[in-house]
Amino acid sequence: MAIKFDWDRTMRQGIISGEHFEEIRGHFSVKNEAARFARFRGGYAPPRKYVITQTGRFDAGLYKMVREYIDKNFDSQVVITDAFNKCAMSKYSEVKVSKLKLDLRDYQQQVVSNCLTEGRGTVILATAGGKTLTIASLLESIYKANKEFRCVLIVPDLGLVNQTYKDLDDYGVSFSVSKWTGKIELNLSSNVIICNLGILQSKKSDTEWLSGIDVCIIDEVHKLRKGNKVNKLFKLINTPHRFGFTGTMPEEVIDQWNIIGKIGPVIYERNSYQLRQDNYISDVKVQVLKVSYDDKPNYPRQLNDPAEKYRAELDFIIHNDFRNNLLSKLCNNFDKNCLILVDYIKHGSTLHKHLTDNCKDKKVYYIRGEIDVEDRDRVRGIMEMQDNVIVVAISKIFSTGINIKNLHYIIFGSGGKAKIKTIQSIGRGLRLHKNKSELIIFDIGDDLQYGLQHLAKRITHYNKEQIEYGIQEISQKN
């Protein structure tokens, strides 16, 4: 009996059946950590999470990974139907890489070549490595082979819709480009439609047109995690020509498999350390300021509720005068631009007021969700043209996609432990600038219960990324 790969036209997924099915399915599964908590609360959750269903359905991008596992572990005949070949394995292998106004670096050339050869896939290219230029060259290459092609280029937010549109124009692409947002109507006559996740997930949006596109590209594809609403969009998309770009993949294997399944296997990877070694991006160093306090937060008595304890600790650091004074003194020592990233609006508001009152010689701005995209771009433009600017920003808004060349300092003002947020935040200031030799990160590590746990996790991220760091202890008693 053989192992068979077929195609489910209704579900738009591959189907695997035959020998060793349960072993294969079991290999591509992970322990469900939520199961224990569900039992504790009297509910139920399955003990494992699978990317292959009980009936053998799986997202086509996983084929290469599944096939490699089969070839390595089983001596079985593998049968691939014509339907699977036609729907899941198309390629652009005959298309040549096209040039734009800017020459591609060697690794960017390789990325485009790999995309065309494989026909689909995930590209891990460190922040500031030039993902948008690479995407532009890929699309230009496809356009030269097919002038009628249509592509949806998905970016996380409205700010990146505008930035990507401007970048494509600056690169001198010859294909037509349009934006689709809440304020700009859909233009199906253009080759490339740039849109944000919000408009695609809106119940008011007609997304049926996605079924007819030839190419799908997702920037910051790490957001495509298992369980996210955006996954539903791929039930509409027929084309196998899907490309995802990110600087960092999620830590959870199940999330990585979800991205690979929806988009395609990892076909190129180049990390921040490699780009720094080749002088394509700025060097970076981290100075950890480990801050200890005279007093401690008033943790709630419900010691079995970690969420309440964490909120108490967060409230403590937001309103702590010693900590806020430390940040203002730090900023007053800078004569270049500084970005301070925080996680919560209340924290940003408190810090913005404190810095405005105590950093009189600097321009201080606060970027949060309700600030219009045009105003965010205006502040970013001010930072590029001027020095002595401080921007306090909510990390969800400024940790991804926004690149500022004239940025010398970043302060992690809220802690946190997430890998993607940490590494992507560093990327905001890695672009080269004529007046910048390196980017300096100040990591505020609070000597508190969660503060120390999160700091330890961030240090593991620095070690993995081979980012040099030092630790300085600062005590309120000094």
Tab-separated table of C-alpha atoms in Angstrom:
chain	number	residue	atom	x	y	z
A	1	MET	CA	0.000	0.000	0.000
A	2	ALA	CA	1.336	3.444	-0.943
A	3	ILE	CA	1.180	6.899	0.612
A	4	LYS	CA	-1.069	9.078	-1.538
A	5	PHE	CA	-1.288	12.858	-1.953
A	6	ASP	CA	-4.536	14.115	-3.470
A	7	TRP	CA	-6.396	17.440	-3.598
A	8	ASP	CA	-9.715	18.444	-2.019
A	9	ARG	CA	-11.169	21.046	-4.378
A	10	THR	CA	-13.906	22.065	-1.943
A	11	MET	CA	-11.656	22.616	1.078
A	12	ARG	CA	-8.717	23.725	-1.096
A	13	GLN	CA	-6.384	21.508	0.874
A	14	GLY	CA	-4.173	18.532	0.260
A	15	ILE	CA	-5.244	15.047	1.357
A	16	ILE	CA	-2.796	12.461	2.608
A	17	SER	CA	-3.821	8.816	3.000
A	18	GLY	CA	-2.391	5.323	3.018
A	19	GLU	CA	0.433	3.718	4.963
A	20	HIS	CA	1.823	5.212	8.192
A	21	PHE	CA	-0.898	7.861	8.295
A	22	GLU	CA	-1.209	7.951	12.083
A	23	GLU	CA	2.574	8.147	12.538
A	24	ILE	CA	2.821	11.015	10.054
A	25	ARG	CA	-0.106	12.849	11.619
A	26	GLY	CA	1.308	12.349	15.089
A	27	HIS	CA	4.715	13.707	14.085
A	28	PHE	CA	3.114	16.976	12.938
A	29	SER	CA	1.404	17.662	16.244
A	30	VAL	CA	2.281	19.347	19.525
A	31	LYS	CA	1.085	19.046	23.089
A	32	ASN	CA	-1.908	21.286	23.784
A	33	GLU	CA	-0.924	23.300	26.843
A	34	ALA	CA	-4.501	24.555	27.186
A	35	ALA	CA	-5.802	21.046	27.916
A	36	ARG	CA	-4.586	21.078	31.513
A	37	PHE	CA	-6.225	24.430	32.232
A	38	ALA	CA	-9.461	23.296	30.582
A	39	ARG	CA	-9.633	20.260	32.872
A	40	PHE	CA	-8.918	22.465	35.880
A	41	ARG	CA	-11.932	24.619	34.948
A	42	GLY	CA	-14.192	21.661	34.279
A	43	GLY	CA	-14.039	21.947	30.494
A	44	TYR	CA	-12.306	19.975	27.754
A	45	ALA	CA	-9.600	20.631	25.188
A	46	PRO	CA	-7.880	17.967	23.068
A	47	PRO	CA	-4.488	16.823	24.436
A	48	ARG	CA	-2.664	17.595	21.189
A	49	LYS	CA	-2.859	20.097	18.338
A	50	TYR	CA	-2.578	18.710	14.814
A	51	VAL	CA	-1.935	20.325	11.441
A	52	ILE	CA	-3.228	17.228	9.612
A	53	THR	CA	-6.879	16.483	10.302
A	54	GLN	CA	-8.266	13.037	11.132
A	55	THR	CA	-9.444	12.786	7.524
A	56	GLY	CA	-5.966	13.658	6.184
A	57	ARG	CA	-6.589	17.268	5.138
A	58	PHE	CA	-3.603	19.606	5.384
A	59	ASP	CA	-2.533	23.007	4.050
A	60	ALA	CA	-0.567	22.546	0.849
A	61	GLY	CA	2.464	24.549	1.935
A	62	LEU	CA	3.334	21.738	4.341
A	63	TYR	CA	3.787	19.244	1.504
A	64	LYS	CA	7.554	19.625	1.231
A	65	MET	CA	8.048	19.187	4.972
A	66	VAL	CA	5.730	16.171	5.126
A	67	ARG	CA	7.371	14.603	2.076
A	68	GLU	CA	10.843	15.016	3.570
A	69	TYR	CA	9.672	13.269	6.751
A	70	ILE	CA	8.198	10.385	4.710
A	71	ASP	CA	11.298	9.936	2.538
A	72	LYS	CA	13.532	9.916	5.613
A	73	ASN	CA	11.516	7.487	7.727
A	74	PHE	CA	9.512	5.169	5.481
A	75	ASP	CA	10.282	2.932	2.531
A	76	SER	CA	6.924	3.448	0.897
A	77	GLN	CA	5.767	4.263	-2.597
A	78	VAL	CA	4.463	7.849	-2.832
A	79	VAL	CA	1.670	8.633	-5.291
A	80	ILE	CA	0.883	12.247	-6.225
A	81	THR	CA	-2.284	12.854	-8.194
A	82	ASP	CA	-2.520	15.262	-11.122
A	83	ALA	CA	-5.030	17.334	-9.133
A	84	PHE	CA	-2.519	17.863	-6.324
A	85	ASN	CA	0.251	18.766	-8.775
A	86	LYS	CA	-1.954	21.260	-10.565
A	87	CYS	CA	-3.358	22.992	-7.500
A	88	ALA	CA	-0.471	22.923	-5.055
A	89	MET	CA	2.826	22.844	-6.892
A	90	SER	CA	2.843	25.490	-9.644
A	91	LYS	CA	6.083	27.393	-10.261
A	92	TYR	CA	7.543	30.493	-11.927
A	93	SER	CA	10.801	28.704	-12.672
A	94	GLU	CA	11.067	30.081	-16.204
A	95	VAL	CA	10.789	33.729	-15.086
A	96	LYS	CA	13.955	35.827	-14.874
A	97	VAL	CA	14.763	38.345	-12.132
A	98	SER	CA	14.011	41.921	-13.259
A	99	LYS	CA	15.893	45.059	-12.215
A	100	LEU	CA	14.522	48.281	-10.754
A	101	LYS	CA	16.034	51.711	-10.069
A	102	LEU	CA	17.983	50.335	-7.116
A	103	ASP	CA	20.299	47.397	-7.606
A	104	LEU	CA	19.540	44.365	-5.508
A	105	ARG	CA	22.085	43.158	-3.003
A	106	ASP	CA	23.343	39.625	-3.583
A	107	TYR	CA	21.049	38.114	-0.969
A	108	GLN	CA	18.022	40.040	-2.271
A	109	GLN	CA	18.741	38.687	-5.738
A	110	GLN	CA	18.849	35.197	-4.256
A	111	VAL	CA	15.532	35.691	-2.455
A	112	VAL	CA	13.756	36.690	-5.680
A	113	SER	CA	15.365	33.812	-7.557
A	114	ASN	CA	14.280	31.317	-4.895
A	115	CYS	CA	10.726	32.677	-4.917
A	116	LEU	CA	10.486	32.310	-8.672
A	117	THR	CA	12.006	28.828	-8.665
A	118	GLU	CA	9.815	27.476	-5.866
A	119	GLY	CA	6.629	29.324	-6.813
A	120	ARG	CA	5.637	29.812	-3.179
A	121	GLY	CA	7.354	30.099	0.177
A	122	THR	CA	8.284	31.966	3.324
A	123	VAL	CA	11.254	34.339	3.454
A	124	ILE	CA	12.877	35.171	6.785
A	125	LEU	CA	14.855	38.341	6.200
A	126	ALA	CA	15.933	40.390	9.207
A	127	THR	CA	14.402	43.816	9.706
A	128	ALA	CA	16.119	46.534	7.643
A	129	GLY	CA	17.261	43.895	5.170
A	130	GLY	CA	15.188	45.477	2.389
A	131	LYS	CA	12.078	43.293	2.251
A	132	THR	CA	10.013	45.848	0.307
A	133	LEU	CA	12.630	46.260	-2.418
A	134	THR	CA	12.856	42.479	-2.675
A	135	ILE	CA	9.066	42.196	-2.963
A	136	ALA	CA	9.065	44.931	-5.624
A	137	SER	CA	11.636	43.056	-7.703
A	138	LEU	CA	9.694	39.803	-7.360
A	139	LEU	CA	6.509	41.473	-8.580
A	140	GLU	CA	8.347	43.253	-11.393
A	141	SER	CA	9.742	39.905	-12.540
A	142	ILE	CA	6.290	38.295	-12.590
A	143	TYR	CA	4.828	41.332	-14.362
A	144	LYS	CA	7.401	41.104	-17.155
A	145	ALA	CA	6.223	37.529	-17.751
A	146	ASN	CA	2.514	38.276	-17.381
A	147	LYS	CA	1.293	41.842	-17.876
A	148	GLU	CA	-2.234	40.863	-16.799
A	149	PHE	CA	-1.310	39.372	-13.414
A	150	ARG	CA	-3.106	40.529	-10.288
A	151	CYS	CA	-1.621	40.455	-6.805
A	152	VAL	CA	-2.875	41.232	-3.337
A	153	LEU	CA	-0.086	42.620	-1.148
A	154	ILE	CA	-1.187	42.415	2.491
A	155	VAL	CA	0.482	44.555	5.174
A	156	PRO	CA	-0.409	44.821	8.887
A	157	ASP	CA	-1.753	48.369	9.132
A	158	LEU	CA	-2.715	51.566	7.325
A	159	GLY	CA	0.661	53.190	7.928
A	160	LEU	CA	2.373	50.417	6.026
A	161	VAL	CA	-0.148	50.648	3.183
A	162	ASN	CA	1.018	54.213	2.541
A	163	GLN	CA	4.684	53.455	3.148
A	164	THR	CA	4.695	50.415	0.845
A	165	TYR	CA	2.863	52.318	-1.902
A	166	LYS	CA	5.414	55.125	-1.718
A	167	ASP	CA	8.334	52.680	-1.686
A	168	LEU	CA	7.107	50.872	-4.803
A	169	ASP	CA	6.811	54.204	-6.584
A	170	ASP	CA	10.311	55.223	-5.466
A	171	TYR	CA	11.732	51.942	-6.778
A	172	GLY	CA	10.299	52.671	-10.227
A	173	VAL	CA	8.080	49.630	-10.741
A	174	SER	CA	6.366	49.425	-14.125
A	175	PHE	CA	3.247	47.544	-12.978
A	176	SER	CA	0.171	49.451	-11.783
A	177	VAL	CA	-0.394	49.779	-8.026
A	178	SER	CA	-3.401	50.856	-5.978
A	179	LYS	CA	-4.327	51.105	-2.299
A	180	TRP	CA	-7.444	49.652	-0.717
A	181	THR	CA	-8.356	51.094	2.678
A	182	GLY	CA	-11.441	52.299	4.484
A	183	LYS	CA	-11.051	55.646	2.713
A	184	ILE	CA	-9.852	54.415	-0.706
A	185	GLU	CA	-12.093	52.154	-2.791
A	186	LEU	CA	-10.969	48.878	-4.310
A	187	ASN	CA	-9.486	49.188	-7.811
A	188	LEU	CA	-9.487	45.781	-9.469
A	189	SER	CA	-7.934	47.137	-12.670
A	190	SER	CA	-4.486	47.510	-11.071
A	191	ASN	CA	-1.857	44.769	-11.067
A	192	VAL	CA	-1.029	45.090	-7.385
A	193	ILE	CA	-3.536	45.995	-4.665
A	194	ILE	CA	-1.976	46.967	-1.334
A	195	CYS	CA	-4.299	46.542	1.629
A	196	ASN	CA	-4.138	46.140	5.377
A	197	LEU	CA	-5.408	43.262	7.485
A	198	GLY	CA	-8.172	45.407	8.957
A	199	ILE	CA	-9.961	46.069	5.670
A	200	LEU	CA	-9.719	42.403	4.672
A	201	GLN	CA	-11.253	41.241	7.957
A	202	SER	CA	-14.034	43.843	8.014
A	203	LYS	CA	-17.510	42.351	7.738
A	204	LYS	CA	-18.414	45.215	5.387
A	205	SER	CA	-15.706	44.311	2.860
A	206	ASP	CA	-16.381	42.237	-0.235
A	207	THR	CA	-13.415	39.859	-0.488
A	208	GLU	CA	-14.728	37.464	-3.143
A	209	TRP	CA	-12.268	38.971	-5.627
A	210	LEU	CA	-9.444	37.226	-3.762
A	211	SER	CA	-10.445	33.970	-5.454
A	212	GLY	CA	-9.238	35.333	-8.794
A	213	ILE	CA	-5.808	36.691	-7.873
A	214	ASP	CA	-2.614	35.236	-9.344
A	215	VAL	CA	-0.218	36.097	-6.500
A	216	CYS	CA	-0.639	36.640	-2.765
A	217	ILE	CA	2.111	38.337	-0.745
A	218	ILE	CA	1.936	38.890	3.007
A	219	ASP	CA	4.403	41.236	4.657
A	220	GLU	CA	5.088	40.590	8.361
A	221	VAL	CA	3.731	37.080	7.881
A	222	HIS	CA	4.573	36.144	11.480
A	223	LYS	CA	1.129	37.571	12.355
A	224	LEU	CA	-0.480	34.615	10.563
A	225	ARG	CA	-0.699	32.476	13.701
A	226	LYS	CA	-2.932	29.497	14.233
A	227	GLY	CA	-6.319	30.649	15.484
A	228	ASN	CA	-6.026	34.213	14.120
A	229	LYS	CA	-9.040	35.426	12.139
A	230	VAL	CA	-6.892	36.200	9.104
A	231	ASN	CA	-6.551	32.454	8.441
A	232	LYS	CA	-10.135	32.444	7.142
A	233	LEU	CA	-9.063	34.555	4.168
A	234	PHE	CA	-7.126	31.644	2.728
A	235	LYS	CA	-10.319	29.728	2.156
A	236	LEU	CA	-11.002	32.335	-0.547
A	237	ILE	CA	-7.572	32.309	-2.174
A	238	ASN	CA	-7.109	29.758	-4.951
A	239	THR	CA	-3.634	30.584	-6.181
A	240	PRO	CA	-0.697	28.462	-4.972
A	241	HIS	CA	1.609	31.421	-5.639
A	242	ARG	CA	1.903	32.739	-2.099
A	243	PHE	CA	4.886	34.461	-0.532
A	244	GLY	CA	5.330	35.558	3.061
A	245	PHE	CA	8.049	37.883	4.357
A	246	THR	CA	9.076	38.392	7.958
A	247	GLY	CA	12.082	39.251	10.083
A	248	THR	CA	11.228	36.704	12.771
A	249	MET	CA	9.121	33.566	12.881
A	250	PRO	CA	6.923	32.846	15.922
A	251	GLU	CA	8.433	30.743	18.694
A	252	GLU	CA	5.618	28.179	18.816
A	253	VAL	CA	6.054	25.303	16.347
A	254	ILE	CA	2.313	25.098	15.702
A	255	ASP	CA	2.340	28.755	14.590
A	256	GLN	CA	5.334	28.110	12.321
A	257	TRP	CA	3.541	25.159	10.734
A	258	ASN	CA	0.453	27.301	10.206
A	259	ILE	CA	2.463	29.900	8.301
A	260	ILE	CA	4.262	27.265	6.249
A	261	GLY	CA	0.981	25.489	5.523
A	262	LYS	CA	-0.875	28.611	4.378
A	263	ILE	CA	2.078	30.168	2.515
A	264	GLY	CA	4.849	27.677	1.819
A	265	PRO	CA	8.141	26.318	3.170
A	266	VAL	CA	10.992	28.539	4.311
A	267	ILE	CA	12.941	29.149	1.108
A	268	TYR	CA	15.446	31.717	2.381
A	269	GLU	CA	16.722	32.915	5.727
A	270	ARG	CA	19.202	35.632	6.643
A	271	ASN	CA	19.358	36.914	10.192
A	272	SER	CA	20.321	40.231	11.733
A	273	TYR	CA	23.771	39.063	12.761
A	274	GLN	CA	24.666	38.152	9.155
A	275	LEU	CA	23.458	41.534	7.893
A	276	ARG	CA	25.427	43.338	10.596
A	277	GLN	CA	28.572	41.367	9.756
A	278	ASP	CA	28.259	42.401	6.112
A	279	ASN	CA	27.645	46.055	7.087
A	280	TYR	CA	24.234	46.144	5.445
A	281	ILE	CA	22.602	47.424	8.652
A	282	SER	CA	23.785	49.308	11.718
A	283	ASP	CA	25.568	47.581	14.549
A	284	VAL	CA	23.535	47.350	17.741
A	285	LYS	CA	24.329	47.150	21.435
A	286	VAL	CA	22.024	46.712	24.405
A	287	GLN	CA	22.540	48.339	27.795
A	288	VAL	CA	20.353	46.666	30.395
A	289	LEU	CA	19.473	48.963	33.308
A	290	LYS	CA	18.475	46.659	36.152
A	291	VAL	CA	16.457	48.903	38.468
A	292	SER	CA	15.774	48.056	42.117
A	293	TYR	CA	13.320	49.963	44.305
A	294	ASP	CA	12.927	50.908	47.957
A	295	ASP	CA	9.389	49.564	48.014
A	296	LYS	CA	7.511	46.889	46.069
A	297	PRO	CA	4.094	46.766	44.377
A	298	ASN	CA	1.053	46.030	46.511
A	299	TYR	CA	0.283	42.622	45.051
A	300	PRO	CA	-3.324	41.458	45.577
A	301	ARG	CA	-4.040	38.795	48.125
A	302	GLN	CA	-5.386	36.398	45.505
A	303	LEU	CA	-1.976	34.851	44.992
A	304	ASN	CA	-3.434	32.309	42.563
A	305	ASP	CA	-4.336	35.006	40.029
A	306	PRO	CA	-1.165	35.874	38.047
A	307	ALA	CA	-3.032	38.368	35.864
A	308	GLU	CA	-3.966	40.513	38.866
A	309	LYS	CA	-0.428	40.365	40.222
A	310	TYR	CA	1.002	41.387	36.846
A	311	ARG	CA	-1.394	44.339	36.584
A	312	ALA	CA	-0.369	45.478	40.055
A	313	GLU	CA	3.290	45.366	39.030
A	314	LEU	CA	2.561	47.237	35.806
A	315	ASP	CA	0.647	49.948	37.682
A	316	PHE	CA	3.627	50.287	40.025
A	317	ILE	CA	6.163	50.944	37.253
A	318	ILE	CA	3.827	53.309	35.365
A	319	HIS	CA	3.474	55.669	38.294
A	320	ASN	CA	6.868	55.227	39.968
A	321	ASP	CA	8.554	58.637	40.192
A	322	PHE	CA	12.046	57.179	40.537
A	323	ARG	CA	11.657	55.155	37.350
A	324	ASN	CA	10.136	58.024	35.359
A	325	ASN	CA	12.854	60.415	36.549
A	326	LEU	CA	15.455	57.878	35.458
A	327	LEU	CA	13.980	57.851	31.945
A	328	SER	CA	13.882	61.647	31.698
A	329	LYS	CA	17.508	61.943	32.896
A	330	LEU	CA	18.505	59.327	30.347
A	331	CYS	CA	16.798	61.222	27.526
A	332	ASN	CA	18.371	64.523	28.598
A	333	ASN	CA	21.787	62.944	28.098
A	334	PHE	CA	21.011	62.293	24.401
A	335	ASP	CA	21.583	64.817	21.649
A	336	LYS	CA	20.124	62.496	18.998
A	337	ASN	CA	16.692	60.964	18.494
A	338	CYS	CA	15.139	58.461	20.871
A	339	LEU	CA	12.162	56.103	20.570
A	340	ILE	CA	10.552	54.860	23.805
A	341	LEU	CA	8.311	51.824	23.369
A	342	VAL	CA	5.561	51.023	25.877
A	343	ASP	CA	2.738	48.502	25.794
A	344	TYR	CA	-0.214	50.371	27.262
A	345	ILE	CA	-1.897	53.699	26.515
A	346	LYS	CA	-1.982	54.724	30.197
A	347	HIS	CA	1.760	54.149	30.464
A	348	GLY	CA	2.411	56.174	27.326
A	349	SER	CA	0.254	59.065	28.504
A	350	THR	CA	1.953	59.209	31.907
A	351	LEU	CA	5.425	59.025	30.412
A	352	HIS	CA	4.669	61.569	27.689
A	353	LYS	CA	3.547	64.128	30.263
A	354	HIS	CA	6.554	63.453	32.485
A	355	LEU	CA	9.040	63.802	29.593
A	356	THR	CA	7.330	66.941	28.293
A	357	ASP	CA	7.686	68.526	31.735
A	358	ASN	CA	11.272	67.421	32.317
A	359	CYS	CA	12.919	67.469	28.872
A	360	LYS	CA	12.403	71.130	28.004
A	361	ASP	CA	15.010	71.263	25.221
A	362	LYS	CA	13.465	68.426	23.244
A	363	LYS	CA	10.424	67.850	21.082
A	364	VAL	CA	8.325	65.087	22.629
A	365	TYR	CA	5.600	63.222	20.699
A	366	TYR	CA	3.240	60.419	21.636
A	367	ILE	CA	2.066	57.913	19.002
A	368	ARG	CA	-0.919	55.732	19.867
A	369	GLY	CA	-3.775	54.050	18.041
A	370	GLU	CA	-6.070	57.044	17.607
A	371	ILE	CA	-3.336	59.151	15.993
A	372	ASP	CA	-4.016	59.415	12.245
A	373	VAL	CA	-1.638	57.680	9.876
A	374	GLU	CA	-0.776	61.052	8.327
A	375	ASP	CA	0.248	62.418	11.739
A	376	ARG	CA	2.383	59.343	12.424
A	377	ASP	CA	4.120	59.835	9.092
A	378	ARG	CA	4.626	63.511	9.908
A	379	VAL	CA	6.357	62.632	13.190
A	380	ARG	CA	8.488	60.036	11.434
A	381	GLY	CA	9.459	62.690	8.875
A	382	ILE	CA	10.442	65.106	11.668
A	383	MET	CA	12.699	62.432	13.167
A	384	GLU	CA	14.402	61.865	9.817
A	385	MET	CA	15.115	65.587	9.369
A	386	GLN	CA	15.813	66.754	12.926
A	387	ASP	CA	17.661	65.737	16.096
A	388	ASN	CA	16.735	65.964	19.779
A	389	VAL	CA	13.339	64.357	19.214
A	390	ILE	CA	11.737	61.925	21.660
A	391	VAL	CA	8.851	59.729	20.526
A	392	VAL	CA	6.858	57.686	23.003
A	393	ALA	CA	4.979	55.016	21.057
A	394	ILE	CA	2.755	52.028	21.715
A	395	SER	CA	4.840	49.003	20.777
A	396	LYS	CA	2.084	47.373	18.687
A	397	ILE	CA	2.155	50.416	16.405
A	398	PHE	CA	5.872	51.115	16.141
A	399	SER	CA	7.491	47.714	16.758
A	400	THR	CA	6.714	46.421	13.250
A	401	GLY	CA	7.310	47.816	9.788
A	402	ILE	CA	8.187	51.421	10.671
A	403	ASN	CA	11.813	52.153	9.825
A	404	ILE	CA	13.579	55.335	10.965
A	405	LYS	CA	17.110	55.903	9.695
A	406	ASN	CA	17.901	58.880	11.924
A	407	LEU	CA	17.282	56.944	15.125
A	408	HIS	CA	20.163	56.400	17.530
A	409	TYR	CA	18.472	55.254	20.746
A	410	ILE	CA	15.561	52.980	21.631
A	411	ILE	CA	14.312	52.496	25.178
A	412	PHE	CA	12.266	49.433	26.089
A	413	GLY	CA	10.040	51.123	28.643
A	414	SER	CA	7.568	48.345	29.438
A	415	GLY	CA	9.603	45.163	29.596
A	416	GLY	CA	7.783	42.179	28.158
A	417	LYS	CA	9.212	38.889	26.960
A	418	ALA	CA	7.836	38.232	23.465
A	419	LYS	CA	10.551	37.325	20.987
A	420	ILE	CA	8.965	38.927	17.931
A	421	LYS	CA	8.183	42.192	19.702
A	422	THR	CA	11.727	42.413	21.083
A	423	ILE	CA	13.563	41.651	17.852
A	424	GLN	CA	11.216	43.646	15.619
A	425	SER	CA	11.436	46.629	17.973
A	426	ILE	CA	15.214	46.626	17.661
A	427	GLY	CA	14.763	46.662	13.904
A	428	ARG	CA	13.164	50.117	13.982
A	429	GLY	CA	16.603	51.723	14.153
A	430	LEU	CA	18.861	49.360	12.217
A	431	ARG	CA	18.817	51.201	8.903
A	432	LEU	CA	22.085	52.886	8.052
A	433	HIS	CA	22.391	56.665	8.442
A	434	LYS	CA	25.302	58.962	7.655
A	435	ASN	CA	25.435	60.243	11.258
A	436	LYS	CA	24.962	56.877	12.994
A	437	SER	CA	27.679	54.337	13.763
A	438	GLU	CA	25.483	52.073	15.897
A	439	LEU	CA	22.064	51.755	17.505
A	440	ILE	CA	21.955	51.741	21.310
A	441	ILE	CA	19.107	49.966	23.108
A	442	PHE	CA	18.376	50.772	26.744
A	443	ASP	CA	16.470	47.866	28.256
A	444	ILE	CA	14.777	48.778	31.550
A	445	GLY	CA	14.786	45.599	33.646
A	446	ASP	CA	12.753	46.034	36.833
A	447	ASP	CA	13.923	44.080	39.881
A	448	LEU	CA	10.391	42.817	40.501
A	449	GLN	CA	8.731	39.434	40.178
A	450	TYR	CA	7.613	39.643	36.549
A	451	GLY	CA	10.201	42.240	35.602
A	452	LEU	CA	13.059	39.815	36.297
A	453	GLN	CA	11.317	36.898	34.563
A	454	HIS	CA	10.748	38.965	31.425
A	455	LEU	CA	14.281	40.393	31.476
A	456	ALA	CA	15.736	36.877	31.578
A	457	LYS	CA	13.680	35.969	28.529
A	458	ARG	CA	14.770	39.083	26.616
A	459	ILE	CA	18.410	38.265	27.350
A	460	THR	CA	17.916	34.850	25.741
A	461	HIS	CA	16.681	36.669	22.626
A	462	TYR	CA	19.806	38.872	22.610
A	463	ASN	CA	22.015	35.809	22.904
A	464	LYS	CA	20.263	34.027	20.028
A	465	GLU	CA	20.565	37.111	17.826
A	466	GLN	CA	24.216	37.544	18.890
A	467	ILE	CA	23.566	41.069	20.122
A	468	GLU	CA	26.159	42.378	22.564
A	469	TYR	CA	24.708	43.505	25.891
A	470	GLY	CA	25.857	44.760	29.283
A	471	ILE	CA	24.050	45.026	32.616
A	472	GLN	CA	24.201	48.045	34.918
A	473	GLU	CA	22.479	47.911	38.304
A	474	ILE	CA	20.676	51.051	39.451
A	475	SER	CA	19.237	51.267	42.958
A	476	GLN	CA	16.748	53.769	44.294
A	477	LYS	CA	18.899	53.885	47.448
A	478	ASN	CA	21.859	55.357	45.549
